[in-house]
Coordinates of C-alpha atoms and ligand atoms in Angstrom, one line a residue:
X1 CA 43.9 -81.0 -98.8
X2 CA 44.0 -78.9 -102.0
X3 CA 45.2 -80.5 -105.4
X4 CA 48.4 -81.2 -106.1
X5 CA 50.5 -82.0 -109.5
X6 CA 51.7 -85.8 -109.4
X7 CA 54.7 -87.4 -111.7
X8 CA 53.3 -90.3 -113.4
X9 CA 56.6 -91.3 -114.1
X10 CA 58.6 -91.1 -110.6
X11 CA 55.3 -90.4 -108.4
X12 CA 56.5 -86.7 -107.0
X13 CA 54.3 -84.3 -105.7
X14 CA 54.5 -80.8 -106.3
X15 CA 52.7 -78.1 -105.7
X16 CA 50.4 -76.5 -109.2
X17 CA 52.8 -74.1 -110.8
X18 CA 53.5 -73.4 -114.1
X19 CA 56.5 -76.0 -114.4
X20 CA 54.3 -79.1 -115.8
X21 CA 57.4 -81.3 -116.0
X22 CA 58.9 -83.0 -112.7
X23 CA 63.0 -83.1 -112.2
X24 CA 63.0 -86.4 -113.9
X25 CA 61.4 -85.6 -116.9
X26 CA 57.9 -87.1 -116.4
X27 CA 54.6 -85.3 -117.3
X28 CA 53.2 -83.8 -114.2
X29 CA 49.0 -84.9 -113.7
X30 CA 46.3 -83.4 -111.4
X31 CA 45.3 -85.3 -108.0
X32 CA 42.8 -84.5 -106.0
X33 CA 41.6 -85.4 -102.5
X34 CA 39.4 -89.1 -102.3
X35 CA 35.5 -87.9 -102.8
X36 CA 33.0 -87.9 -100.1
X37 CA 29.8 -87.8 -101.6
X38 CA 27.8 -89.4 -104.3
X39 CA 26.4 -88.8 -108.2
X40 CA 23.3 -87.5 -106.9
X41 CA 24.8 -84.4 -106.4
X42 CA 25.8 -83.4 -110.2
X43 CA 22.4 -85.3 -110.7
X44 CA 20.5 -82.4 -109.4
X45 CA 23.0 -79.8 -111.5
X46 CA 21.7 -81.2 -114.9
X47 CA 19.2 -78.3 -115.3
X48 CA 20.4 -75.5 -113.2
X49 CA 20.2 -71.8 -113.6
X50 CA 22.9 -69.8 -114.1
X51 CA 26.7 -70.3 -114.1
X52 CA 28.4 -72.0 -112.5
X53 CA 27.0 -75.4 -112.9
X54 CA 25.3 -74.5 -116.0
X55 CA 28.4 -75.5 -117.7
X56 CA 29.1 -78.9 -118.9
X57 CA 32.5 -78.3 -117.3
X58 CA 31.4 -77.0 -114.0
X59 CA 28.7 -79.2 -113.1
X60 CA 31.6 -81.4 -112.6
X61 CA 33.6 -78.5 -110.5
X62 CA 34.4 -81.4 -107.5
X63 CA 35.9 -83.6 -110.2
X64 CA 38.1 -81.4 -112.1
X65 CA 39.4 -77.9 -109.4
X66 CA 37.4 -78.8 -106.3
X67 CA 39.3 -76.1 -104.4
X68 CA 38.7 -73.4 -106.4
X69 CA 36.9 -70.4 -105.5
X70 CA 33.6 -69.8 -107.4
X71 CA 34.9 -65.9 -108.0
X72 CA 37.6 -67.5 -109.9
X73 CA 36.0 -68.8 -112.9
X74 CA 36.1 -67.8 -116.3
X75 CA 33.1 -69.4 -117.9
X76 CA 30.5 -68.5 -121.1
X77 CA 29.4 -71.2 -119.8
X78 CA 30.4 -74.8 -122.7
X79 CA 29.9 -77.8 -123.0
X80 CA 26.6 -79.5 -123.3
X81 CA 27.0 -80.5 -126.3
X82 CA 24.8 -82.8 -128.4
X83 CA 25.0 -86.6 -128.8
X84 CA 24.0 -87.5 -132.5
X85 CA 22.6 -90.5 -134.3
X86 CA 22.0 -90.5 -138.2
X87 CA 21.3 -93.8 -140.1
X88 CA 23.9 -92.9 -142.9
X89 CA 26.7 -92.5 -140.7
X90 CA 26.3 -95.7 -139.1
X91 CA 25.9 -97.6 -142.2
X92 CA 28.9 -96.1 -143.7
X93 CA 31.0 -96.9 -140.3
X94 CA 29.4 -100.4 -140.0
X95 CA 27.8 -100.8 -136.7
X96 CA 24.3 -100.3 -136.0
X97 CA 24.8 -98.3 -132.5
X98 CA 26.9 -95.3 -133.6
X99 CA 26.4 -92.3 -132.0
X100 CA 28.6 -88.8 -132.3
X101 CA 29.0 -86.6 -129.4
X102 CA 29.7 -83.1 -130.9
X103 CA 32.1 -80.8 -129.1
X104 CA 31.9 -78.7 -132.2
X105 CA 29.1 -77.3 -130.6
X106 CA 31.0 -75.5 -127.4
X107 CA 30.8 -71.5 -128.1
X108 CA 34.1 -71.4 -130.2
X109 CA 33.3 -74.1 -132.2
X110 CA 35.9 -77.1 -130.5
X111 CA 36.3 -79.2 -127.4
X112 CA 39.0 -76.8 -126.6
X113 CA 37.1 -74.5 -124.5
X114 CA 36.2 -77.3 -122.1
X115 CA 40.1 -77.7 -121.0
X116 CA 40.6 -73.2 -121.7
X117 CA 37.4 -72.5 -119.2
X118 CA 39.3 -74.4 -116.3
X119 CA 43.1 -73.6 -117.2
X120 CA 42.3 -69.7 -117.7
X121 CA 40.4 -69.8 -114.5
X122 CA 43.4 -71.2 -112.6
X123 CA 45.7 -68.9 -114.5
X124 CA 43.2 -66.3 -112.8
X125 CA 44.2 -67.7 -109.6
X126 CA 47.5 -67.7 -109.9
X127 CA 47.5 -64.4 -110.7
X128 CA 48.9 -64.5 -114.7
X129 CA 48.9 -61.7 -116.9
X130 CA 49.3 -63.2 -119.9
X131 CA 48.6 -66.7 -121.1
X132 CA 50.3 -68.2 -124.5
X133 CA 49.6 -71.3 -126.5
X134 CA 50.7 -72.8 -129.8
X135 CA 48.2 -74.6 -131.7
X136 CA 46.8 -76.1 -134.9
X137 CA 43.8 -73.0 -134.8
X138 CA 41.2 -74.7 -132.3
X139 CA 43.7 -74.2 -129.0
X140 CA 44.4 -70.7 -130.6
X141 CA 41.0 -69.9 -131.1
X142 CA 39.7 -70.5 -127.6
X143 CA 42.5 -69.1 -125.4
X144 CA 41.5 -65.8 -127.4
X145 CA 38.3 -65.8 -126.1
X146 CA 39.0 -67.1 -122.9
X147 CA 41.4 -64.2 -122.6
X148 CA 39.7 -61.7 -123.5
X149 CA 36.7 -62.7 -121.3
X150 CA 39.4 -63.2 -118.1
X151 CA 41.0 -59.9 -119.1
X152 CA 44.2 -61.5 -119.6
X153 CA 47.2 -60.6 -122.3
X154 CA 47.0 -63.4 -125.0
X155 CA 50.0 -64.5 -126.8
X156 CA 49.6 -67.3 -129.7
X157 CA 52.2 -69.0 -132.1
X158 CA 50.8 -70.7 -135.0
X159 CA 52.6 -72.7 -137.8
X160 CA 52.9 -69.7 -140.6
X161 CA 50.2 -71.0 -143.6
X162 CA 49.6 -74.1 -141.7
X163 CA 46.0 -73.3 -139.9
X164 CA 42.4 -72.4 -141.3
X165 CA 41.5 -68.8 -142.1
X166 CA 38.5 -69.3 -139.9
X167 CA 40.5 -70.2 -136.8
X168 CA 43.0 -67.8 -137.3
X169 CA 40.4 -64.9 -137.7
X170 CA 38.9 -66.2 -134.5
X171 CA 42.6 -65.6 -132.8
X172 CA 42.9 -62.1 -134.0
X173 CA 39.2 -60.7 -133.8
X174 CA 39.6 -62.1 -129.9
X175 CA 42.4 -60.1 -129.6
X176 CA 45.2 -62.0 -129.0
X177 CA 48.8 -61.3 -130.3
X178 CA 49.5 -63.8 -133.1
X179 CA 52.9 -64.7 -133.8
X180 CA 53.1 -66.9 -137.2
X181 CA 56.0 -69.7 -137.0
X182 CA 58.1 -70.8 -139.9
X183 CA 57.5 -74.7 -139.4
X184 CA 54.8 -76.7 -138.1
X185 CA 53.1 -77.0 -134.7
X186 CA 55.7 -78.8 -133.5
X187 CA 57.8 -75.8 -134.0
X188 CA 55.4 -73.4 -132.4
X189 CA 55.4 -75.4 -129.9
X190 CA 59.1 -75.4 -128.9
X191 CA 59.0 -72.1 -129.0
X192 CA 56.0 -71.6 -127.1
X193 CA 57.7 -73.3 -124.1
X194 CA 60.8 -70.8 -124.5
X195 CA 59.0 -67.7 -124.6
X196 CA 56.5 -68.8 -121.7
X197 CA 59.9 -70.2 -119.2
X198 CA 61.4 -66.6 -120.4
X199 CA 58.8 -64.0 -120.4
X200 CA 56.6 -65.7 -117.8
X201 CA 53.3 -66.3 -119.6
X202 CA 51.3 -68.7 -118.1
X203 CA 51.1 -71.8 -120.7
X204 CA 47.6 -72.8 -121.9
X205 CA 48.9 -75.9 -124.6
X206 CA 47.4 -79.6 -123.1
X207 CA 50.5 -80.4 -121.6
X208 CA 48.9 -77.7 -118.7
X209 CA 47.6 -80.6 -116.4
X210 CA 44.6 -78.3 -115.9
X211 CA 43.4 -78.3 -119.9
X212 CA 43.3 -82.5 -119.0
X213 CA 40.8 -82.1 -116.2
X214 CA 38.6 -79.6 -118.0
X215 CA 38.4 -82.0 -121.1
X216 CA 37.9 -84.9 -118.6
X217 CA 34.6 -83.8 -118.8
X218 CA 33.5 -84.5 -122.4
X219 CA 33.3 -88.5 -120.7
X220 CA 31.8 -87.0 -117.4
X221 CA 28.8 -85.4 -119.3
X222 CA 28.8 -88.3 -122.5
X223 CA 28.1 -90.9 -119.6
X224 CA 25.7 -88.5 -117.7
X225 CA 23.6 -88.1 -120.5
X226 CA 23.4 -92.1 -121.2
X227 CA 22.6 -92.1 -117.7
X228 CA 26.0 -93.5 -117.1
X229 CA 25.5 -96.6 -119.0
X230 CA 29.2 -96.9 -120.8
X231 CA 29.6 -97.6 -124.9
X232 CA 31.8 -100.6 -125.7
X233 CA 34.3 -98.6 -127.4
X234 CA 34.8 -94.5 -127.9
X235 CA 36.9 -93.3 -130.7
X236 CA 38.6 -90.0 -131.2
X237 CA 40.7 -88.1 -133.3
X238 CA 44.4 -87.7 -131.9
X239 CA 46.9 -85.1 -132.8
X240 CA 48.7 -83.8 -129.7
X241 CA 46.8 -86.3 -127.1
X242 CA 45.2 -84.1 -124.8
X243 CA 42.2 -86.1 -125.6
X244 CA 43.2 -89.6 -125.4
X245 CA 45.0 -88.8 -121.9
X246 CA 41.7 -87.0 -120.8
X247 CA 39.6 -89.5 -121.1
X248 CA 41.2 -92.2 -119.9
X249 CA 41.6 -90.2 -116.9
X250 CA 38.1 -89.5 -116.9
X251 CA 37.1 -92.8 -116.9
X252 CA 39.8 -94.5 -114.1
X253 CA 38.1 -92.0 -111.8
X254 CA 34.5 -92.7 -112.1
X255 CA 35.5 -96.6 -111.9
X256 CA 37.1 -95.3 -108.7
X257 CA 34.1 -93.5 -107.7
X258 CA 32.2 -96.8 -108.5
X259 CA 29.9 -94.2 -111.3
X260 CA 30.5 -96.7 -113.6
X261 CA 31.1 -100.3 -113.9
X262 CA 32.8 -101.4 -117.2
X263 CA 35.2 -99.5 -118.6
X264 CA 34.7 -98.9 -123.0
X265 CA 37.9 -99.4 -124.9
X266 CA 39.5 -96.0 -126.0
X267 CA 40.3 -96.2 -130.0
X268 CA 42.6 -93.1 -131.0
X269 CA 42.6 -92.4 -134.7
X270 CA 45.6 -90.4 -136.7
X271 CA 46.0 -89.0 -139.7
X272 CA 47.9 -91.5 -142.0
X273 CA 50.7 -88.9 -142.8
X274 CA 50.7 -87.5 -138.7
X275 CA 50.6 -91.0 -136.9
X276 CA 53.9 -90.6 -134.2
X277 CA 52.1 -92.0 -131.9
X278 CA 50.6 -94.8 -134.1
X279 CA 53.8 -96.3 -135.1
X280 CA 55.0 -96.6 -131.5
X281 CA 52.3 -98.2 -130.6
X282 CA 52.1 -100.3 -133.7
X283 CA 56.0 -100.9 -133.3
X284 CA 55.7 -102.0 -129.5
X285 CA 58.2 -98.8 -129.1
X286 CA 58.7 -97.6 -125.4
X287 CA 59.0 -94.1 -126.5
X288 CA 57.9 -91.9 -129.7
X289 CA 59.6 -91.1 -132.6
X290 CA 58.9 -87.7 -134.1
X291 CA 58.2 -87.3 -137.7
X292 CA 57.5 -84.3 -140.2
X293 CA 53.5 -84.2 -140.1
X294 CA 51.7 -83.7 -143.7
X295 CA 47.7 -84.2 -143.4
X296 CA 44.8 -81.9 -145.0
X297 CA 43.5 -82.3 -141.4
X298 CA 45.7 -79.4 -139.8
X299 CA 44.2 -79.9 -136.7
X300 CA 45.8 -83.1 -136.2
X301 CA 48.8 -82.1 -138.5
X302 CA 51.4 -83.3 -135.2
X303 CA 54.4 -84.8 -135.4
X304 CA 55.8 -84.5 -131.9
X305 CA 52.9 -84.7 -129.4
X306 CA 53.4 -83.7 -126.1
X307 CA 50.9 -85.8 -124.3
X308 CA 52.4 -89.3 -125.7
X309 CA 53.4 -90.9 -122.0
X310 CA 50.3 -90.2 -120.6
X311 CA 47.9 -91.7 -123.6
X312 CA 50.0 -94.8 -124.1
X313 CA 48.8 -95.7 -120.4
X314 CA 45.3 -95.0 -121.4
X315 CA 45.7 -97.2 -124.6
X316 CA 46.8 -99.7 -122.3
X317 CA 44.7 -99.3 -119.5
X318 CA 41.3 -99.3 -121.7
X319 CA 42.4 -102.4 -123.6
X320 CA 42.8 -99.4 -126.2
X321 CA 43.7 -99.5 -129.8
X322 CA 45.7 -96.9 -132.0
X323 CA 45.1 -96.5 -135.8
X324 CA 45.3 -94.5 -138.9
X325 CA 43.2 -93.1 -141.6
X326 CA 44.4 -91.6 -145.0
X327 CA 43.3 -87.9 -145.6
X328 CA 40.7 -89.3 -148.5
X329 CA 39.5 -91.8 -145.8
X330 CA 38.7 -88.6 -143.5
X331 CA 37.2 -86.3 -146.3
X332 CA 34.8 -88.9 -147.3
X333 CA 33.6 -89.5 -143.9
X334 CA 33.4 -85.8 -143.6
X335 CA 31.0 -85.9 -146.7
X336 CA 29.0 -88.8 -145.0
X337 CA 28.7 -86.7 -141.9
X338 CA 28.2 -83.1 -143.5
X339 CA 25.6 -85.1 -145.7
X340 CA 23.4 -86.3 -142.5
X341 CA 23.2 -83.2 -141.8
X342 CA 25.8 -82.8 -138.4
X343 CA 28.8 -81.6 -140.3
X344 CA 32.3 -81.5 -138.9
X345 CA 35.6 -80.1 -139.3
X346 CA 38.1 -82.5 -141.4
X347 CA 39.9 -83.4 -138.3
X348 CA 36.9 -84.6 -136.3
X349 CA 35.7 -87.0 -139.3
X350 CA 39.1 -88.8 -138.4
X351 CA 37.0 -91.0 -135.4
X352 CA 34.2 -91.9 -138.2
X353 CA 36.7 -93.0 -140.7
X354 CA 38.7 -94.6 -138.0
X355 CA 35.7 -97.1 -136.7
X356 CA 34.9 -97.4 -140.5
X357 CA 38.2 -98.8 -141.1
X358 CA 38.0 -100.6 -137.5
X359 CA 34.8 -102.5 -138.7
X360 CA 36.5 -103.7 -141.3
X361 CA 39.4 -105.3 -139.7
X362 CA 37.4 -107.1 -137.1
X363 CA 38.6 -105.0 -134.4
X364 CA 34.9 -103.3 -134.0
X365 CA 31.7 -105.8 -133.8
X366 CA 29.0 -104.9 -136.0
X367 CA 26.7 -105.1 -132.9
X368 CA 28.8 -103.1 -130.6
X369 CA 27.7 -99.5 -129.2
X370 CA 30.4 -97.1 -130.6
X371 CA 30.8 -93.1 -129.9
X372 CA 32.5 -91.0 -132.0
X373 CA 33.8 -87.6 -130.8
X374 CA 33.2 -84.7 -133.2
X375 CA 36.0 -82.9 -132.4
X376 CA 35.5 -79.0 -134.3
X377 CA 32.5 -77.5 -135.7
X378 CA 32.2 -77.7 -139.6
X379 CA 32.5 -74.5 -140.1
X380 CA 36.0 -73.9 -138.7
X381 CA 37.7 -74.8 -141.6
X382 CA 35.7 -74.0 -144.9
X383 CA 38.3 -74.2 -147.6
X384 CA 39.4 -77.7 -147.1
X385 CA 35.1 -78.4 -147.1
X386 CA 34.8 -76.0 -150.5
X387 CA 38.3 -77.4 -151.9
X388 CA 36.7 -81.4 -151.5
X389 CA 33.9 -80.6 -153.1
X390 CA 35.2 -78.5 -155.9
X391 CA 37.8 -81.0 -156.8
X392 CA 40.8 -79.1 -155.6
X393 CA 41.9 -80.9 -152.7
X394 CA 45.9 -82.1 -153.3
X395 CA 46.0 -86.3 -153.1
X396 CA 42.1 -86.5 -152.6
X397 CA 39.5 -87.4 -154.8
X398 CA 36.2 -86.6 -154.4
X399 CA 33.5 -89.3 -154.6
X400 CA 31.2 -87.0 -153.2
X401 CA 31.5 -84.0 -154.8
X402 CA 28.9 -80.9 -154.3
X403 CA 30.1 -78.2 -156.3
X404 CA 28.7 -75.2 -156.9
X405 CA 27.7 -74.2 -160.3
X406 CA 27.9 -71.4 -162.2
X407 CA 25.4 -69.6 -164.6
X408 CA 25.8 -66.6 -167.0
X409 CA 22.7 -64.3 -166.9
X410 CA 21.2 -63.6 -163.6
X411 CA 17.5 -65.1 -165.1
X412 CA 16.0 -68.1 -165.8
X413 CA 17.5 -69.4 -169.2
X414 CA 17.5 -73.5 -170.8
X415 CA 20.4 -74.4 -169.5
X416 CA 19.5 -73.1 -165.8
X417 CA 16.2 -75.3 -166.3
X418 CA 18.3 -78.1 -167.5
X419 CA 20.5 -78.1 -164.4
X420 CA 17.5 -77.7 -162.1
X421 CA 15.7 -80.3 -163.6
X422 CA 18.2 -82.7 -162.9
Ligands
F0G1 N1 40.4 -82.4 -133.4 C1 40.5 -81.1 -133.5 C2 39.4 -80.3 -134.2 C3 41.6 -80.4 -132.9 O1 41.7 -79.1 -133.0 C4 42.6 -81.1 -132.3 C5 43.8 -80.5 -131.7 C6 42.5 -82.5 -132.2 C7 41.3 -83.1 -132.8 C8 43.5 -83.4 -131.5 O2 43.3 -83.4 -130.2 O3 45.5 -82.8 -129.5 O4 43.9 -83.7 -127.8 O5 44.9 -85.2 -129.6 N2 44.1 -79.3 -131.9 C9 45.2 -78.6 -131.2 C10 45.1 -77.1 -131.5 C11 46.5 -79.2 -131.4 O6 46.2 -76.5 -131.4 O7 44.0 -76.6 -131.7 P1 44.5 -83.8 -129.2

């Protein structure tokens, strides 16, 4: 039985398309046919040869498109990323057992390829010519390269002024056609939809069911590489939810698959100033609210995210919380993490900050084994990095400034001595 798209609303089946709503309204997920076999088989996968099952996606290939043929996939190959531990981090979140699992690390630079490598290969098989995606910059940046790998037109609408030069110069070197919206994300987004139901691209945002299994994976490979032993609690940056949804996914099915036993507790963290899904979770709401997002994390800069129904379950379902940072909350655990040496992109420092601020209500033990996911490389968005640490960052104030100084003769002179000497 191939995989078919299920309502988690009403419970219709359909068959995958590109429609990724059913008739009543509810967002379409991926089901698959009940598993025959055991984890010794993506045991013997961890050091492989090669693609496919090189690739921290595709090791996982019976979990996430078991029916799709191996000629089929678009892979360079991603994933295995690092899991991190650095004594400053965890004393600065509070808990002794804090590890970061880096997604930064995928080849361009976010967790985004995980979800691209598996929705570009299926728009392969379906026979697209050209894929589209709004997006924040990450989304943007990997459907480029995914694209251009797979051959395939790229179309991508970004909020105009609203994403990092560094993400944005991934989208055009990749060669995919940029179209900059007046607006935000939530904007793009809209109009994303349009153009795709008009002109027929194949769409390539997380509300594809097929960017959910792909991401799936960043739990599939955290809990292989602890040897499947869960944390009590993983915490990670939301924006548009893709995440939150994936990984409670993730999780239901290796419970099912009796992988794992206990099941950690999901913590999502906004941005203060882009937290929809906060207050309806805060407010007990049964729907969200959208808001006009303002954050210096652009990746999470969402005020309408599309993936809300699906990650409230997970919330539920993982005895989940929801929470919110404030954008000097994230740059300074940015500093803490770019200072041990890991570095992330503002965005990703959202989960630090978040189990800092957790600690401190009581929510997170002390004593409990915590992982954050690092969501974007630190590289991807340099001028918010260069604008903390010079002082120039609107509403934030640096506590731990780095910047750069500036000399006047290109020789050694007293006051270059003084300044070295300090
Ligand atoms: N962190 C980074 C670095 C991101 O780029 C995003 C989303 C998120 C966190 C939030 O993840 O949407 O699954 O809750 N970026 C999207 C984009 C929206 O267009 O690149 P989510």
């Amino acid at each position: 039985m191939p995989s078919k798209f299920r309502c988690i609303r009403c419970g219709g089946e359909y068959e995958p398309g590109s429609v990724f709503n059913c008739e009543c309204g509810g967002l379409l997920e991926v089901v698959h046919e009940p598993m025959r076999w055991g984890r010794h088989v993506v045991d013997s996968r961890l050091c492989p040869m090669g693609v496919p099952y090189s690739s921290g996606v595709w090791r996982y290939k019976e979990l996430i498109h078991p029916g799709l043929a191996a000629g089929m996939i678009v892979t360079r190959p991603e994933g295995n990323t690092n899991i991190y531990t650095r004594k400053v981090v965890s004393n600065y979140a509070g808990v002794e057992k804090l590890s970061m699992k880096h997604e930064g690390e995928n080849p361009t630079g976010s967790f985004k390829d995980r979800g691209m490598t598996v929705a570009v290969s299926e728009a392969v098989r379906q026979k697209a010519k050209a894929v589209a995606c709004a997006s924040t910059g990450n989304t943007s940046a990997s459907m480029a390269a995914y694209a251009a790998q797979a051959g395939l037109r790229g179309v991508v609408f970004i909020p105009e002024g609203e994403i990092s030069y560094g993400k944005l110069s991934q989208a055009l070197a990749y060669g995919s056609k940029v179209v900059q919206v007046p607006g935000s994300f939530d904007d793009a987004m809209r109009i994303v939809q349009e153009a795709s139901r008009e002109l027929g691209f194949y769409l390539l945002n997380s509300i594809n069911p097929w960017r959910v299994e792909g991401q799936k994976t960043i739990i599939f490979e955290l809990l292989h590489q602890r040897a499947w032993v869960p944390p009590d609690w993983i915490v990670v940056p939301a924006g548009n939810l893709g995440n939150t949804s994936a990984f409670g996914k993730a999780l239901s099915e290796l419970v099912e698959l009796g992988w794992v036993e206990k099941v950690p507790r999901i913590a999502s963290i906004q941005a203060e100033g882009a937290a929809p899904f906060y207050k309806m979770w805060k407010g007990g709401c049964s729907s969200l609210e959208a808001l006009k997002p303002e954050t210096v994390a652009s990746a999470i800069k969402i005020g309408n995210p599309v993936s809300w129904e699906k990650a409230i379950r997970v919330i539920r379902e993982t005895d989940g919380v929801v929470d919110v940072v404030s954008d000097a909350e994230i740059m300074e655990a940015k500093a803490i993490v770019d200072g041990s040496g890991v570095g992330c992109e503002p965005a990703s420092a959202a989960s630090v900050a978040g189990v800092r601020k957790l600690v401190s209500k009581g929510v997170i033990k002390p004593d409990e084994d915590v992982v954050c996911v690092l969501t974007g490389n630190i590289l991807k968005d340099s001028d918010a990095t260069i604008g903390y640490h010079t002082g120039k960052l609107k509403g934030v104030t640096p506590g731990r400034a780095n910047a750069p100084t500036r000399i006047d003769a290109g020789a050694m002179s007293a006051s270059l001595r003084r300044i070295l000497s300090q």
